[in-house]
Amino acid sequence: QEHTYKDPWERVTTASWRKFADPENKSTLSHILEVDTLNRKLDSTSGKLYTTRAITIHAPGPWFIRRIIGQDICHCVESTVVDANSRSMQLATRNISLQKFIEVEEKIRYDPHPQNPNEWTICKQETSIRIKPLSSLASMAEKIEQKCVDKFQQNSAKGREVMERICKYLEAEASGISI
């Protein structure tokens, strides 16, 4: 899945960091329960910033999955690498709880858009969802995976909406306009 932000890379990546922190996004991103930074390290040689965050979300998929697995929440780890020199930001998120039932991995990458690198940013996102073959969900694996994909796509759309809104705030802030 690809999305073009009509905003420069620096603004989009700033919005990505602020996405979970801005209180007005809580209702849009209601599936996100908590975000905690576990580690942040700047490699002075390469200039790369490495960050690890713990993210607690509502368990993925439809309500009946949460009934079967007996849990409403899922814990995930997000690893981010920002390379300011090459203007690249890569995020990889995977679940660390519920692994005996389901494996979810999401990768997002932000780069300057090849057609307009100073004004636009291209976001490439891929999500992989796998139901474990021996879990209690295995007999319904295909349907559940599709429901999870649908839910992830809805949440991605909400995330993009939030990112667009933050980019507008940041653009206004930079021009000295108050919204």
mmCIF file of C-alpha atoms in Angstrom:
data_model
loop_
_atom_site.group_PDB
_atom_site.id
_atom_site.type_symbol
_atom_site.label_atom_id
_atom_site.label_comp_id
_atom_site.label_asym_id
_atom_site.label_seq_id
_atom_site.Cartn_x
_atom_site.Cartn_y
_atom_site.Cartn_z
ATOM 1 C CA GLN A 1 0.000 0.000 0.000
ATOM 2 C CA GLU A 2 1.376 3.416 -0.981
ATOM 3 C CA HIS A 3 0.313 6.897 0.016
ATOM 4 C CA THR A 4 1.690 10.277 -1.060
ATOM 5 C CA TYR A 5 1.732 13.098 1.462
ATOM 6 C CA LYS A 6 1.855 16.505 -0.213
ATOM 7 C CA ASP A 7 4.237 17.583 2.543
ATOM 8 C CA PRO A 8 8.034 17.500 2.831
ATOM 9 C CA TRP A 9 9.714 14.503 4.468
ATOM 10 C CA GLU A 10 10.761 16.481 7.575
ATOM 11 C CA ARG A 11 7.151 17.495 8.281
ATOM 12 C CA VAL A 12 5.727 14.009 7.697
ATOM 13 C CA THR A 13 8.289 12.320 9.939
ATOM 14 C CA THR A 14 7.658 14.923 12.660
ATOM 15 C CA ALA A 15 3.938 14.154 12.337
ATOM 16 C CA SER A 16 4.707 10.435 12.671
ATOM 17 C CA TRP A 17 6.388 11.044 16.048
ATOM 18 C CA ARG A 18 3.479 13.211 17.214
ATOM 19 C CA LYS A 19 0.721 10.898 15.962
ATOM 20 C CA PHE A 20 0.180 9.102 19.287
ATOM 21 C CA ALA A 21 1.139 12.026 21.532
ATOM 22 C CA ASP A 22 -1.448 14.631 20.463
ATOM 23 C CA PRO A 23 -4.519 14.309 22.733
ATOM 24 C CA GLU A 24 -6.973 15.298 19.967
ATOM 25 C CA ASN A 25 -6.047 12.097 18.089
ATOM 26 C CA LYS A 26 -7.120 9.806 20.946
ATOM 27 C CA SER A 27 -10.669 9.368 19.621
ATOM 28 C CA THR A 28 -9.563 8.734 16.017
ATOM 29 C CA LEU A 29 -6.879 6.270 17.117
ATOM 30 C CA SER A 30 -9.009 4.657 19.830
ATOM 31 C CA HIS A 31 -7.444 1.219 19.112
ATOM 32 C CA ILE A 32 -4.155 2.537 20.572
ATOM 33 C CA LEU A 33 -4.255 2.253 24.367
ATOM 34 C CA GLU A 34 -0.713 3.170 25.387
ATOM 35 C CA VAL A 35 2.663 4.054 23.841
ATOM 36 C CA ASP A 36 5.903 4.024 25.834
ATOM 37 C CA THR A 37 9.428 4.736 24.575
ATOM 38 C CA LEU A 38 11.704 1.941 25.777
ATOM 39 C CA ASN A 39 14.944 2.990 24.128
ATOM 40 C CA ARG A 40 16.281 5.830 21.985
ATOM 41 C CA LYS A 41 19.837 5.901 20.674
ATOM 42 C CA LEU A 42 21.577 8.254 18.273
ATOM 43 C CA ASP A 43 24.523 6.680 16.475
ATOM 44 C CA SER A 44 26.888 9.642 16.204
ATOM 45 C CA THR A 45 28.960 7.958 13.493
ATOM 46 C CA SER A 46 26.108 7.198 11.057
ATOM 47 C CA GLY A 47 23.735 9.935 12.259
ATOM 48 C CA LYS A 48 20.932 7.375 12.539
ATOM 49 C CA LEU A 49 18.345 7.509 15.313
ATOM 50 C CA TYR A 50 17.154 4.146 16.648
ATOM 51 C CA THR A 51 13.990 4.035 18.755
ATOM 52 C CA THR A 52 12.056 1.186 20.338
ATOM 53 C CA ARG A 53 8.533 1.735 21.653
ATOM 54 C CA ALA A 54 6.045 -0.530 23.398
ATOM 55 C CA ILE A 55 2.523 -0.107 22.045
ATOM 56 C CA THR A 56 -0.565 -1.554 23.685
ATOM 57 C CA ILE A 57 -3.582 -1.892 21.397
ATOM 58 C CA HIS A 58 -7.023 -3.464 21.398
ATOM 59 C CA ALA A 59 -6.521 -7.045 20.196
ATOM 60 C CA PRO A 60 -6.647 -7.105 16.386
ATOM 61 C CA GLY A 61 -9.623 -8.353 14.442
ATOM 62 C CA PRO A 62 -13.309 -8.690 15.168
ATOM 63 C CA TRP A 63 -14.823 -9.034 18.650
ATOM 64 C CA PHE A 64 -15.321 -12.834 18.391
ATOM 65 C CA ILE A 65 -11.550 -13.347 18.136
ATOM 66 C CA ARG A 66 -11.089 -11.570 21.441
ATOM 67 C CA ARG A 67 -13.760 -13.910 22.880
ATOM 68 C CA ILE A 68 -11.907 -17.014 21.633
ATOM 69 C CA ILE A 69 -8.460 -15.943 22.811
ATOM 70 C CA GLY A 70 -9.778 -14.482 26.052
ATOM 71 C CA GLN A 71 -7.871 -11.200 25.770
ATOM 72 C CA ASP A 72 -8.873 -7.692 24.806
ATOM 73 C CA ILE A 73 -5.423 -6.205 24.504
ATOM 74 C CA CYS A 74 -2.275 -6.961 22.551
ATOM 75 C CA HIS A 75 1.265 -5.779 23.248
ATOM 76 C CA CYS A 76 3.477 -4.787 20.319
ATOM 77 C CA VAL A 77 7.022 -3.556 19.807
ATOM 78 C CA GLU A 78 7.792 -0.849 17.263
ATOM 79 C CA SER A 79 11.381 -0.399 16.061
ATOM 80 C CA THR A 80 12.183 2.797 14.163
ATOM 81 C CA VAL A 81 15.289 3.834 12.264
ATOM 82 C CA VAL A 82 15.560 7.438 11.086
ATOM 83 C CA ASP A 83 18.388 8.298 8.725
ATOM 84 C CA ALA A 84 18.393 12.089 8.403
ATOM 85 C CA ASN A 85 21.262 12.018 5.903
ATOM 86 C CA SER A 86 19.402 9.913 3.344
ATOM 87 C CA ARG A 87 16.014 11.248 4.547
ATOM 88 C CA SER A 88 14.529 7.847 5.297
ATOM 89 C CA MET A 89 12.353 6.673 8.199
ATOM 90 C CA GLN A 90 11.510 3.003 8.637
ATOM 91 C CA LEU A 91 9.169 1.547 11.227
ATOM 92 C CA ALA A 92 8.575 -2.150 11.936
ATOM 93 C CA THR A 93 5.881 -3.183 14.418
ATOM 94 C CA ARG A 94 5.094 -6.719 15.549
ATOM 95 C CA ASN A 95 3.006 -8.259 18.263
ATOM 96 C CA ILE A 96 4.755 -9.845 21.236
ATOM 97 C CA SER A 97 1.617 -11.096 22.975
ATOM 98 C CA LEU A 98 -0.979 -13.467 21.466
ATOM 99 C CA GLN A 99 1.822 -15.042 19.401
ATOM 100 C CA LYS A 100 0.474 -18.557 19.907
ATOM 101 C CA PHE A 101 -2.660 -17.427 18.028
ATOM 102 C CA ILE A 102 -1.560 -14.809 15.540
ATOM 103 C CA GLU A 103 1.540 -13.076 14.152
ATOM 104 C CA VAL A 104 1.177 -9.545 12.863
ATOM 105 C CA GLU A 105 3.971 -7.492 11.369
ATOM 106 C CA GLU A 106 3.598 -4.026 9.904
ATOM 107 C CA LYS A 107 6.353 -2.178 8.045
ATOM 108 C CA ILE A 108 6.142 1.496 7.133
ATOM 109 C CA ARG A 109 8.712 3.512 5.237
ATOM 110 C CA TYR A 110 8.753 7.280 4.604
ATOM 111 C CA ASP A 111 10.994 8.658 1.843
ATOM 112 C CA PRO A 112 11.077 11.831 -0.255
ATOM 113 C CA HIS A 113 8.779 11.314 -3.259
ATOM 114 C CA PRO A 114 10.873 10.570 -6.395
ATOM 115 C CA GLN A 115 8.823 13.018 -8.525
ATOM 116 C CA ASN A 116 8.950 15.901 -6.045
ATOM 117 C CA PRO A 117 11.517 15.102 -3.296
ATOM 118 C CA ASN A 118 11.515 18.522 -1.598
ATOM 119 C CA GLU A 119 7.729 18.943 -1.349
ATOM 120 C CA TRP A 120 6.201 15.442 -1.124
ATOM 121 C CA THR A 121 6.745 12.252 0.854
ATOM 122 C CA ILE A 122 5.948 8.716 -0.212
ATOM 123 C CA CYS A 123 4.779 6.260 2.427
ATOM 124 C CA LYS A 124 4.990 2.536 1.704
ATOM 125 C CA GLN A 125 3.188 0.250 4.113
ATOM 126 C CA GLU A 126 2.911 -3.515 4.226
ATOM 127 C CA THR A 127 1.178 -5.691 6.776
ATOM 128 C CA SER A 128 1.476 -9.431 7.191
ATOM 129 C CA ILE A 129 -1.026 -11.376 9.322
ATOM 130 C CA ARG A 130 -0.696 -15.094 10.008
ATOM 131 C CA ILE A 131 -2.936 -17.276 12.145
ATOM 132 C CA LYS A 132 -0.947 -20.048 13.820
ATOM 133 C CA PRO A 133 -1.925 -23.459 12.371
ATOM 134 C CA LEU A 134 -2.349 -25.232 15.711
ATOM 135 C CA SER A 135 -4.216 -22.468 17.514
ATOM 136 C CA SER A 136 -7.914 -22.493 18.372
ATOM 137 C CA LEU A 137 -8.362 -19.988 15.533
ATOM 138 C CA ALA A 138 -6.868 -22.286 12.851
ATOM 139 C CA SER A 139 -10.155 -23.633 11.462
ATOM 140 C CA MET A 140 -11.279 -20.078 10.685
ATOM 141 C CA ALA A 141 -7.819 -18.792 9.726
ATOM 142 C CA GLU A 142 -8.670 -17.405 6.287
ATOM 143 C CA LYS A 143 -11.775 -15.525 7.444
ATOM 144 C CA ILE A 144 -10.013 -14.195 10.526
ATOM 145 C CA GLU A 145 -6.963 -13.070 8.547
ATOM 146 C CA GLN A 146 -9.263 -11.186 6.140
ATOM 147 C CA LYS A 147 -11.152 -9.555 9.040
ATOM 148 C CA CYS A 148 -7.823 -8.530 10.567
ATOM 149 C CA VAL A 149 -6.625 -7.128 7.226
ATOM 150 C CA ASP A 150 -9.875 -5.132 6.945
ATOM 151 C CA LYS A 151 -9.418 -3.773 10.472
ATOM 152 C CA PHE A 152 -5.773 -2.865 9.817
ATOM 153 C CA GLN A 153 -6.758 -1.038 6.627
ATOM 154 C CA GLN A 154 -9.405 0.946 8.544
ATOM 155 C CA ASN A 155 -6.843 1.812 11.230
ATOM 156 C CA SER A 156 -4.256 2.761 8.576
ATOM 157 C CA ALA A 157 -6.761 5.145 7.010
ATOM 158 C CA LYS A 158 -7.348 6.695 10.451
ATOM 159 C CA GLY A 159 -3.579 6.977 10.940
ATOM 160 C CA ARG A 160 -3.161 8.740 7.582
ATOM 161 C CA GLU A 161 -6.011 11.119 8.482
ATOM 162 C CA VAL A 162 -4.234 11.990 11.742
ATOM 163 C CA MET A 163 -0.895 12.420 9.944
ATOM 164 C CA GLU A 164 -2.475 14.775 7.365
ATOM 165 C CA ARG A 165 -4.032 16.823 10.190
ATOM 166 C CA ILE A 166 -0.729 17.095 12.086
ATOM 167 C CA CYS A 167 1.083 18.086 8.872
ATOM 168 C CA LYS A 168 -1.425 20.932 8.423
ATOM 169 C CA TYR A 169 -0.774 22.088 12.032
ATOM 170 C CA LEU A 170 2.984 21.928 11.491
ATOM 171 C CA GLU A 171 2.742 23.844 8.214
ATOM 172 C CA ALA A 172 0.611 26.530 9.887
ATOM 173 C CA GLU A 173 2.988 26.636 12.864
ATOM 174 C CA ALA A 174 5.954 27.148 10.517
ATOM 175 C CA SER A 175 4.167 30.028 8.752
ATOM 176 C CA GLY A 176 3.170 31.638 12.067
ATOM 177 C CA ILE A 177 -0.570 31.052 11.567
ATOM 178 C CA SER A 178 -2.571 29.842 14.546
ATOM 179 C CA ILE A 179 -5.318 27.306 13.932
#
